[in-house]
Amino acid sequence: MQACQRTINEPYRNDVLSNVNGECLRLAVFEGEYRWHCHPDSDELFLVAAGKLQIDLAGNRTVELGEWQYAVVPAGTAHRTRAIGRTVNITFEKQHAGTVFIEPAAGGLPASNPQPPGIGTRRENP
């Protein structure tokens, strides 16, 4: 996996590594931010392998993750990810999970969140 992420030169790349038991394992290498969106029928787990990742949530809450820390965004929760520098993260979600993109209101936050703002967060360092 380390060799794979070193060969990626684009500012954003998100590849499926494997599908197991109806779940999808992805590797994302990116800089900058991704659009506001939600997954109506799937939780999404983010595990940072390198760099720092901020996850913004509707309701004006941000969770910051460092290397080998993870967080779970519950299904239906509006969120966007922002990489602090070049970031490599692994995500787990349902295979073929739907994505709904959300237009931000004034101030850059979604006008509403389909689910009360919140995140199931556990951070662990090895």
mmCIF file of N, CA and C in Angstrom:
data_model
loop_
_atom_site.group_PDB
_atom_site.id
_atom_site.type_symbol
_atom_site.label_atom_id
_atom_site.label_comp_id
_atom_site.label_asym_id
_atom_site.label_seq_id
_atom_site.Cartn_x
_atom_site.Cartn_y
_atom_site.Cartn_z
ATOM 1 N N MET A 1 0.821 -1.183 0.000
ATOM 2 C CA MET A 1 0.000 0.000 0.000
ATOM 3 C C MET A 1 0.874 1.259 0.000
ATOM 4 N N GLN A 2 1.996 1.237 0.713
ATOM 5 C CA GLN A 2 2.882 2.401 0.729
ATOM 6 C C GLN A 2 3.424 2.688 -0.657
ATOM 7 N N ALA A 3 3.819 1.646 -1.374
ATOM 8 C CA ALA A 3 4.332 1.830 -2.730
ATOM 9 C C ALA A 3 3.245 2.407 -3.628
ATOM 10 N N CYS A 4 2.024 1.947 -3.465
ATOM 11 C CA CYS A 4 0.894 2.428 -4.257
ATOM 12 C C CYS A 4 0.669 3.919 -4.035
ATOM 13 N N GLN A 5 0.624 4.364 -2.783
ATOM 14 C CA GLN A 5 0.350 5.776 -2.515
ATOM 15 C C GLN A 5 1.492 6.670 -2.964
ATOM 16 N N ARG A 6 2.722 6.168 -3.000
ATOM 17 C CA ARG A 6 3.853 6.982 -3.457
ATOM 18 C C ARG A 6 3.807 7.228 -4.961
ATOM 19 N N THR A 7 3.161 6.351 -5.724
ATOM 20 C CA THR A 7 3.107 6.511 -7.176
ATOM 21 C C THR A 7 1.998 7.459 -7.624
ATOM 22 N N ILE A 8 1.152 7.897 -6.712
ATOM 23 C CA ILE A 8 0.030 8.773 -7.060
ATOM 24 C C ILE A 8 0.493 10.220 -7.029
ATOM 25 N N ASN A 9 0.348 10.904 -8.167
ATOM 26 C CA ASN A 9 0.797 12.290 -8.268
ATOM 27 C C ASN A 9 -0.347 13.289 -8.405
ATOM 28 N N GLU A 10 -1.564 12.810 -8.668
ATOM 29 C CA GLU A 10 -2.693 13.721 -8.824
ATOM 30 C C GLU A 10 -3.059 14.350 -7.478
ATOM 31 N N PRO A 11 -3.748 15.516 -7.501
ATOM 32 C CA PRO A 11 -4.172 16.127 -6.242
ATOM 33 C C PRO A 11 -5.285 15.355 -5.540
ATOM 34 N N TYR A 12 -6.023 14.488 -6.280
ATOM 35 C CA TYR A 12 -7.074 13.683 -5.654
ATOM 36 C C TYR A 12 -7.165 12.345 -6.371
ATOM 37 N N ARG A 13 -7.128 11.278 -5.590
ATOM 38 C CA ARG A 13 -7.297 9.926 -6.144
ATOM 39 C C ARG A 13 -7.953 9.071 -5.075
ATOM 40 N N ASN A 14 -8.989 8.334 -5.452
ATOM 41 C CA ASN A 14 -9.731 7.490 -4.524
ATOM 42 C C ASN A 14 -9.994 6.169 -5.232
ATOM 43 N N ASP A 15 -9.281 5.125 -4.845
ATOM 44 C CA ASP A 15 -9.357 3.831 -5.518
ATOM 45 C C ASP A 15 -9.916 2.756 -4.603
ATOM 46 N N VAL A 16 -10.695 1.853 -5.181
ATOM 47 C CA VAL A 16 -11.187 0.689 -4.448
ATOM 48 C C VAL A 16 -10.055 -0.324 -4.367
ATOM 49 N N LEU A 17 -9.702 -0.732 -3.142
ATOM 50 C CA LEU A 17 -8.679 -1.758 -2.944
ATOM 51 C C LEU A 17 -9.291 -3.146 -2.939
ATOM 52 N N SER A 18 -10.487 -3.264 -2.313
ATOM 53 C CA SER A 18 -11.113 -4.579 -2.199
ATOM 54 C C SER A 18 -12.574 -4.431 -1.792
ATOM 55 N N ASN A 19 -13.365 -5.424 -2.147
ATOM 56 C CA ASN A 19 -14.742 -5.547 -1.678
ATOM 57 C C ASN A 19 -14.847 -6.863 -0.924
ATOM 58 N N VAL A 20 -15.316 -6.788 0.327
ATOM 59 C CA VAL A 20 -15.403 -7.977 1.175
ATOM 60 C C VAL A 20 -16.736 -7.970 1.917
ATOM 61 N N ASN A 21 -17.501 -9.044 1.795
ATOM 62 C CA ASN A 21 -18.757 -9.197 2.540
ATOM 63 C C ASN A 21 -19.682 -7.988 2.412
ATOM 64 N N GLY A 22 -19.760 -7.424 1.223
ATOM 65 C CA GLY A 22 -20.642 -6.287 0.996
ATOM 66 C C GLY A 22 -20.083 -4.952 1.447
ATOM 67 N N GLU A 23 -18.832 -4.928 1.885
ATOM 68 C CA GLU A 23 -18.171 -3.693 2.312
ATOM 69 C C GLU A 23 -17.075 -3.332 1.314
ATOM 70 N N CYS A 24 -16.785 -2.050 1.214
ATOM 71 C CA CYS A 24 -15.792 -1.546 0.273
ATOM 72 C C CYS A 24 -14.627 -0.923 1.048
ATOM 73 N N LEU A 25 -13.421 -1.284 0.678
ATOM 74 C CA LEU A 25 -12.203 -0.725 1.263
ATOM 75 C C LEU A 25 -11.565 0.155 0.199
ATOM 76 N N ARG A 26 -11.363 1.442 0.522
ATOM 77 C CA ARG A 26 -10.805 2.405 -0.434
ATOM 78 C C ARG A 26 -9.530 3.030 0.117
ATOM 79 N N LEU A 27 -8.666 3.433 -0.803
ATOM 80 C CA LEU A 27 -7.474 4.204 -0.473
ATOM 81 C C LEU A 27 -7.611 5.550 -1.163
ATOM 82 N N ALA A 28 -7.560 6.626 -0.392
ATOM 83 C CA ALA A 28 -7.647 7.977 -0.940
ATOM 84 C C ALA A 28 -6.351 8.719 -0.642
ATOM 85 N N VAL A 29 -5.796 9.332 -1.666
ATOM 86 C CA VAL A 29 -4.620 10.184 -1.533
ATOM 87 C C VAL A 29 -5.039 11.535 -2.093
ATOM 88 N N PHE A 30 -4.979 12.579 -1.257
ATOM 89 C CA PHE A 30 -5.421 13.870 -1.781
ATOM 90 C C PHE A 30 -4.863 15.048 -1.010
ATOM 91 N N GLU A 31 -5.035 16.208 -1.636
ATOM 92 C CA GLU A 31 -4.717 17.503 -1.048
ATOM 93 C C GLU A 31 -5.951 18.372 -1.238
ATOM 94 N N GLY A 32 -6.176 19.299 -0.330
ATOM 95 C CA GLY A 32 -7.332 20.180 -0.472
ATOM 96 C C GLY A 32 -8.566 19.613 0.188
ATOM 97 N N GLU A 33 -9.728 19.953 -0.381
ATOM 98 C CA GLU A 33 -10.976 19.526 0.246
ATOM 99 C C GLU A 33 -11.885 18.845 -0.762
ATOM 100 N N TYR A 34 -12.788 18.013 -0.226
ATOM 101 C CA TYR A 34 -13.795 17.330 -1.022
ATOM 102 C C TYR A 34 -15.145 17.984 -0.744
ATOM 103 N N ARG A 35 -16.071 17.883 -1.668
ATOM 104 C CA ARG A 35 -17.381 18.537 -1.563
ATOM 105 C C ARG A 35 -18.216 18.002 -0.397
ATOM 106 N N TRP A 36 -19.144 18.864 0.087
ATOM 107 C CA TRP A 36 -20.125 18.440 1.085
ATOM 108 C C TRP A 36 -20.994 17.347 0.484
ATOM 109 N N HIS A 37 -21.233 16.295 1.263
ATOM 110 C CA HIS A 37 -22.037 15.173 0.783
ATOM 111 C C HIS A 37 -22.492 14.325 1.960
ATOM 112 N N CYS A 38 -23.330 13.355 1.670
ATOM 113 C CA CYS A 38 -23.690 12.355 2.672
ATOM 114 C C CYS A 38 -23.926 11.029 1.965
ATOM 115 N N HIS A 39 -23.923 9.973 2.745
ATOM 116 C CA HIS A 39 -24.213 8.626 2.266
ATOM 117 C C HIS A 39 -25.466 8.183 3.020
ATOM 118 N N PRO A 40 -26.636 8.248 2.375
ATOM 119 C CA PRO A 40 -27.891 7.989 3.085
ATOM 120 C C PRO A 40 -27.985 6.616 3.747
ATOM 121 N N ASP A 41 -27.360 5.607 3.150
ATOM 122 C CA ASP A 41 -27.539 4.236 3.640
ATOM 123 C C ASP A 41 -26.264 3.581 4.153
ATOM 124 N N SER A 42 -25.217 4.367 4.387
ATOM 125 C CA SER A 42 -23.957 3.744 4.805
ATOM 126 C C SER A 42 -23.179 4.627 5.764
ATOM 127 N N ASP A 43 -22.728 4.033 6.864
ATOM 128 C CA ASP A 43 -21.724 4.693 7.689
ATOM 129 C C ASP A 43 -20.440 4.745 6.871
ATOM 130 N N GLU A 44 -19.536 5.657 7.236
ATOM 131 C CA GLU A 44 -18.238 5.740 6.556
ATOM 132 C C GLU A 44 -17.150 5.889 7.615
ATOM 133 N N LEU A 45 -16.200 4.974 7.603
ATOM 134 C CA LEU A 45 -15.088 5.014 8.542
ATOM 135 C C LEU A 45 -13.866 5.555 7.822
ATOM 136 N N PHE A 46 -13.214 6.549 8.417
ATOM 137 C CA PHE A 46 -11.977 7.122 7.894
ATOM 138 C C PHE A 46 -10.834 6.733 8.822
ATOM 139 N N LEU A 47 -9.779 6.170 8.278
ATOM 140 C CA LEU A 47 -8.557 5.838 9.012
ATOM 141 C C LEU A 47 -7.409 6.530 8.297
ATOM 142 N N VAL A 48 -6.722 7.438 8.990
ATOM 143 C CA VAL A 48 -5.636 8.200 8.374
ATOM 144 C C VAL A 48 -4.346 7.396 8.456
ATOM 145 N N ALA A 49 -3.732 7.144 7.302
ATOM 146 C CA ALA A 49 -2.473 6.402 7.240
ATOM 147 C C ALA A 49 -1.276 7.345 7.202
ATOM 148 N N ALA A 50 -1.454 8.544 6.644
ATOM 149 C CA ALA A 50 -0.368 9.532 6.583
ATOM 150 C C ALA A 50 -0.985 10.921 6.484
ATOM 151 N N GLY A 51 -0.391 11.878 7.175
ATOM 152 C CA GLY A 51 -0.874 13.249 7.131
ATOM 153 C C GLY A 51 -1.939 13.518 8.176
ATOM 154 N N LYS A 52 -2.738 14.572 7.915
ATOM 155 C CA LYS A 52 -3.834 14.955 8.812
ATOM 156 C C LYS A 52 -5.084 15.174 7.983
ATOM 157 N N LEU A 53 -6.209 14.773 8.551
ATOM 158 C CA LEU A 53 -7.496 14.902 7.875
ATOM 159 C C LEU A 53 -8.474 15.609 8.799
ATOM 160 N N GLN A 54 -9.159 16.613 8.275
ATOM 161 C CA GLN A 54 -10.242 17.257 9.011
ATOM 162 C C GLN A 54 -11.556 16.833 8.373
ATOM 163 N N ILE A 55 -12.518 16.476 9.210
ATOM 164 C CA ILE A 55 -13.853 16.120 8.743
ATOM 165 C C ILE A 55 -14.804 17.174 9.285
ATOM 166 N N ASP A 56 -15.340 18.000 8.386
ATOM 167 C CA ASP A 56 -16.319 19.016 8.766
ATOM 168 C C ASP A 56 -17.699 18.391 8.720
ATOM 169 N N LEU A 57 -18.515 18.715 9.720
ATOM 170 C CA LEU A 57 -19.874 18.192 9.820
ATOM 171 C C LEU A 57 -20.852 19.349 9.857
ATOM 172 N N ALA A 58 -22.039 19.141 9.286
ATOM 173 C CA ALA A 58 -23.090 20.147 9.419
ATOM 174 C C ALA A 58 -23.306 20.378 10.908
ATOM 175 N N GLY A 59 -23.609 21.605 11.278
ATOM 176 C CA GLY A 59 -23.716 21.934 12.692
ATOM 177 C C GLY A 59 -22.442 22.587 13.182
ATOM 178 N N ASN A 60 -21.530 22.903 12.243
ATOM 179 C CA ASN A 60 -20.304 23.639 12.542
ATOM 180 C C ASN A 60 -19.378 22.884 13.485
ATOM 181 N N ARG A 61 -19.221 21.595 13.259
ATOM 182 C CA ARG A 61 -18.306 20.775 14.063
ATOM 183 C C ARG A 61 -17.239 20.189 13.151
ATOM 184 N N THR A 62 -16.005 20.151 13.639
ATOM 185 C CA THR A 62 -14.892 19.584 12.883
ATOM 186 C C THR A 62 -14.141 18.601 13.758
ATOM 187 N N VAL A 63 -13.811 17.463 13.182
ATOM 188 C CA VAL A 63 -12.991 16.458 13.849
ATOM 189 C C VAL A 63 -11.676 16.393 13.090
ATOM 190 N N GLU A 64 -10.557 16.462 13.806
ATOM 191 C CA GLU A 64 -9.245 16.362 13.165
ATOM 192 C C GLU A 64 -8.594 15.042 13.549
ATOM 193 N N LEU A 65 -8.092 14.350 12.538
ATOM 194 C CA LEU A 65 -7.452 13.054 12.744
ATOM 195 C C LEU A 65 -6.008 13.106 12.286
ATOM 196 N N GLY A 66 -5.119 12.535 13.097
ATOM 197 C CA GLY A 66 -3.724 12.363 12.726
ATOM 198 C C GLY A 66 -3.485 10.925 12.296
ATOM 199 N N GLU A 67 -2.234 10.600 12.085
ATOM 200 C CA GLU A 67 -1.889 9.259 11.615
ATOM 201 C C GLU A 67 -2.377 8.182 12.574
ATOM 202 N N TRP A 68 -3.001 7.182 12.000
ATOM 203 C CA TRP A 68 -3.546 5.995 12.675
ATOM 204 C C TRP A 68 -4.665 6.313 13.654
ATOM 205 N N GLN A 69 -5.314 7.457 13.451
ATOM 206 C CA GLN A 69 -6.540 7.772 14.171
ATOM 207 C C GLN A 69 -7.706 7.563 13.208
ATOM 208 N N TYR A 70 -8.878 7.274 13.766
ATOM 209 C CA TYR A 70 -10.025 7.042 12.893
ATOM 210 C C TYR A 70 -11.292 7.630 13.492
ATOM 211 N N ALA A 71 -12.272 7.817 12.618
ATOM 212 C CA ALA A 71 -13.586 8.305 13.028
ATOM 213 C C ALA A 71 -14.631 7.678 12.116
ATOM 214 N N VAL A 72 -15.832 7.535 12.654
ATOM 215 C CA VAL A 72 -16.956 7.005 11.887
ATOM 216 C C VAL A 72 -17.985 8.116 11.703
ATOM 217 N N VAL A 73 -18.370 8.364 10.459
ATOM 218 C CA VAL A 73 -19.444 9.304 10.147
ATOM 219 C C VAL A 73 -20.703 8.465 9.923
ATOM 220 N N PRO A 74 -21.730 8.651 10.760
ATOM 221 C CA PRO A 74 -22.945 7.838 10.623
ATOM 222 C C PRO A 74 -23.672 8.083 9.294
ATOM 223 N N ALA A 75 -24.379 7.087 8.825
ATOM 224 C CA ALA A 75 -25.175 7.203 7.602
ATOM 225 C C ALA A 75 -26.082 8.429 7.680
ATOM 226 N N GLY A 76 -26.176 9.154 6.572
ATOM 227 C CA GLY A 76 -27.053 10.314 6.498
ATOM 228 C C GLY A 76 -26.475 11.598 7.040
ATOM 229 N N THR A 77 -25.259 11.576 7.572
ATOM 230 C CA THR A 77 -24.643 12.772 8.154
ATOM 231 C C THR A 77 -23.900 13.559 7.079
ATOM 232 N N ALA A 78 -24.269 14.825 6.902
ATOM 233 C CA ALA A 78 -23.588 15.690 5.935
ATOM 234 C C ALA A 78 -22.169 15.960 6.417
ATOM 235 N N HIS A 79 -21.199 15.800 5.514
ATOM 236 C CA HIS A 79 -19.799 16.014 5.877
ATOM 237 C C HIS A 79 -18.966 16.332 4.641
ATOM 238 N N ARG A 80 -17.788 16.866 4.885
ATOM 239 C CA ARG A 80 -16.772 17.022 3.844
ATOM 240 C C ARG A 80 -15.429 16.768 4.501
ATOM 241 N N THR A 81 -14.469 16.333 3.707
ATOM 242 C CA THR A 81 -13.126 16.082 4.224
ATOM 243 C C THR A 81 -12.179 17.135 3.675
ATOM 244 N N ARG A 82 -11.202 17.492 4.520
ATOM 245 C CA ARG A 82 -10.158 18.439 4.121
ATOM 246 C C ARG A 82 -8.810 17.871 4.534
ATOM 247 N N ALA A 83 -7.920 17.764 3.571
ATOM 248 C CA ALA A 83 -6.571 17.276 3.844
ATOM 249 C C ALA A 83 -5.699 18.448 4.262
ATOM 250 N N ILE A 84 -4.902 18.235 5.291
ATOM 251 C CA ILE A 84 -3.912 19.226 5.709
ATOM 252 C C ILE A 84 -2.603 18.763 5.080
ATOM 253 N N GLY A 85 -2.257 19.356 3.941
ATOM 254 C CA GLY A 85 -1.132 18.854 3.158
ATOM 255 C C GLY A 85 -1.557 17.584 2.436
ATOM 256 N N ARG A 86 -0.603 16.810 1.992
ATOM 257 C CA ARG A 86 -0.909 15.536 1.317
ATOM 258 C C ARG A 86 -1.322 14.521 2.380
ATOM 259 N N THR A 87 -2.487 13.936 2.200
ATOM 260 C CA THR A 87 -3.046 13.010 3.181
ATOM 261 C C THR A 87 -3.418 11.697 2.512
ATOM 262 N N VAL A 88 -3.138 10.619 3.214
ATOM 263 C CA VAL A 88 -3.508 9.282 2.751
ATOM 264 C C VAL A 88 -4.470 8.714 3.778
ATOM 265 N N ASN A 89 -5.672 8.361 3.326
ATOM 266 C CA ASN A 89 -6.606 7.742 4.260
ATOM 267 C C ASN A 89 -7.271 6.525 3.633
ATOM 268 N N ILE A 90 -7.688 5.646 4.518
ATOM 269 C CA ILE A 90 -8.374 4.424 4.136
ATOM 270 C C ILE A 90 -9.817 4.597 4.590
ATOM 271 N N THR A 91 -10.763 4.276 3.714
ATOM 272 C CA THR A 91 -12.166 4.373 4.100
ATOM 273 C C THR A 91 -12.851 3.023 3.941
ATOM 274 N N PHE A 92 -13.805 2.791 4.822
ATOM 275 C CA PHE A 92 -14.643 1.596 4.789
ATOM 276 C C PHE A 92 -16.089 2.068 4.703
ATOM 277 N N GLU A 93 -16.823 1.534 3.757
ATOM 278 C CA GLU A 93 -18.241 1.842 3.628
ATOM 279 C C GLU A 93 -18.918 0.699 2.885
ATOM 280 N N LYS A 94 -20.252 0.737 2.818
ATOM 281 C CA LYS A 94 -20.972 -0.291 2.070
ATOM 282 C C LYS A 94 -20.546 -0.254 0.610
ATOM 283 N N GLN A 95 -20.452 -1.429 0.030
ATOM 284 C CA GLN A 95 -20.184 -1.527 -1.396
ATOM 285 C C GLN A 95 -21.347 -0.861 -2.136
ATOM 286 N N HIS A 96 -21.046 -0.054 -3.124
ATOM 287 C CA HIS A 96 -22.042 0.673 -3.921
ATOM 288 C C HIS A 96 -22.858 1.650 -3.069
ATOM 289 N N ALA A 97 -22.256 2.192 -2.025
ATOM 290 C CA ALA A 97 -22.952 3.185 -1.193
ATOM 291 C C ALA A 97 -23.280 4.403 -2.049
ATOM 292 N N GLY A 98 -24.489 4.886 -1.920
ATOM 293 C CA GLY A 98 -24.878 6.076 -2.661
ATOM 294 C C GLY A 98 -24.295 7.323 -2.027
ATOM 295 N N THR A 99 -24.042 8.329 -2.855
ATOM 296 C CA THR A 99 -23.526 9.609 -2.386
ATOM 297 C C THR A 99 -24.457 10.705 -2.865
ATOM 298 N N VAL A 100 -24.896 11.561 -1.944
ATOM 299 C CA VAL A 100 -25.721 12.713 -2.272
ATOM 300 C C VAL A 100 -24.882 13.952 -2.010
ATOM 301 N N PHE A 101 -24.623 14.749 -3.065
ATOM 302 C CA PHE A 101 -23.862 15.983 -2.895
ATOM 303 C C PHE A 101 -24.795 17.083 -2.417
ATOM 304 N N ILE A 102 -24.286 17.933 -1.524
ATOM 305 C CA ILE A 102 -25.089 18.952 -0.851
ATOM 306 C C ILE A 102 -24.507 20.316 -1.173
ATOM 307 N N GLU A 103 -25.364 21.215 -1.642
ATOM 308 C CA GLU A 103 -24.919 22.572 -1.929
ATOM 309 C C GLU A 103 -24.816 23.357 -0.626
ATOM 310 N N PRO A 104 -23.659 23.979 -0.376
ATOM 311 C CA PRO A 104 -23.529 24.748 0.864
ATOM 312 C C PRO A 104 -24.374 26.019 0.831
ATOM 313 N N ALA A 105 -24.855 26.408 1.992
ATOM 314 C CA ALA A 105 -25.573 27.673 2.154
ATOM 315 C C ALA A 105 -24.534 28.771 2.367
ATOM 316 N N ALA A 106 -24.983 29.976 2.621
ATOM 317 C CA ALA A 106 -24.066 31.067 2.937
ATOM 318 C C ALA A 106 -23.218 30.663 4.134
ATOM 319 N N GLY A 107 -21.947 30.965 4.086
ATOM 320 C CA GLY A 107 -21.048 30.596 5.175
ATOM 321 C C GLY A 107 -20.364 29.266 4.935
ATOM 322 N N GLY A 108 -20.711 28.568 3.836
ATOM 323 C CA GLY A 108 -20.008 27.350 3.477
ATOM 324 C C GLY A 108 -20.515 26.075 4.108
ATOM 325 N N LEU A 109 -21.538 26.152 4.978
ATOM 326 C CA LEU A 109 -22.075 24.952 5.619
ATOM 327 C C LEU A 109 -23.380 24.553 4.949
ATOM 328 N N PRO A 110 -23.700 23.278 4.921
ATOM 329 C CA PRO A 110 -24.997 22.875 4.382
ATOM 330 C C PRO A 110 -26.129 23.532 5.159
ATOM 331 N N ALA A 111 -27.214 23.831 4.449
ATOM 332 C CA ALA A 111 -28.354 24.484 5.095
ATOM 333 C C ALA A 111 -28.978 23.591 6.153
ATOM 334 N N SER A 112 -28.948 22.293 5.930
ATOM 335 C CA SER A 112 -29.512 21.377 6.914
ATOM 336 C C SER A 112 -28.779 20.055 6.848
ATOM 337 N N ASN A 113 -28.977 19.267 7.859
ATOM 338 C CA ASN A 113 -28.352 17.953 7.929
ATOM 339 C C ASN A 113 -29.466 16.924 8.013
ATOM 340 N N PRO A 114 -29.447 15.906 7.149
ATOM 341 C CA PRO A 114 -30.503 14.911 7.199
ATOM 342 C C PRO A 114 -30.586 14.179 8.541
ATOM 343 N N GLN A 115 -29.503 14.180 9.283
ATOM 344 C CA GLN A 115 -29.459 13.512 10.587
ATOM 345 C C GLN A 115 -28.893 14.526 11.572
ATOM 346 N N PRO A 116 -29.276 14.493 12.840
ATOM 347 C CA PRO A 116 -28.691 15.438 13.786
ATOM 348 C C PRO A 116 -27.174 15.393 13.718
ATOM 349 N N PRO A 117 -26.519 16.569 13.782
ATOM 350 C CA PRO A 117 -25.068 16.574 13.655
ATOM 351 C C PRO A 117 -24.420 15.723 14.727
ATOM 352 N N GLY A 118 -23.445 14.994 14.337
ATOM 353 C CA GLY A 118 -22.734 14.164 15.292
ATOM 354 C C GLY A 118 -21.829 13.199 14.575
ATOM 355 N N ILE A 119 -20.925 12.661 15.319
ATOM 356 C CA ILE A 119 -19.994 11.710 14.738
ATOM 357 C C ILE A 119 -19.629 10.711 15.814
ATOM 358 N N GLY A 120 -19.617 9.456 15.464
ATOM 359 C CA GLY A 120 -19.142 8.443 16.394
ATOM 360 C C GLY A 120 -17.638 8.391 16.268
ATOM 361 N N THR A 121 -16.941 8.915 17.224
ATOM 362 C CA THR A 121 -15.502 9.069 17.093
ATOM 363 C C THR A 121 -14.754 8.264 18.133
ATOM 364 N N ARG A 122 -13.786 7.537 17.670
ATOM 365 C CA ARG A 122 -12.822 6.896 18.557
ATOM 366 C C ARG A 122 -11.470 7.145 17.937
ATOM 367 N N ARG A 123 -10.586 7.644 18.717
ATOM 368 C CA ARG A 123 -9.234 7.873 18.231
ATOM 369 C C ARG A 123 -8.304 6.984 19.012
ATOM 370 N N GLU A 124 -7.469 6.289 18.293
ATOM 371 C CA GLU A 124 -6.507 5.416 18.954
ATOM 372 C C GLU A 124 -5.174 5.532 18.255
ATOM 373 N N ASN A 125 -4.139 5.531 19.025
ATOM 374 C CA ASN A 125 -2.786 5.481 18.481
ATOM 375 C C ASN A 125 -2.193 4.138 18.859
ATOM 376 N N PRO A 126 -1.452 3.520 17.924
ATOM 377 C CA PRO A 126 -0.865 2.207 18.252
ATOM 378 C C PRO A 126 0.135 2.290 19.380
#
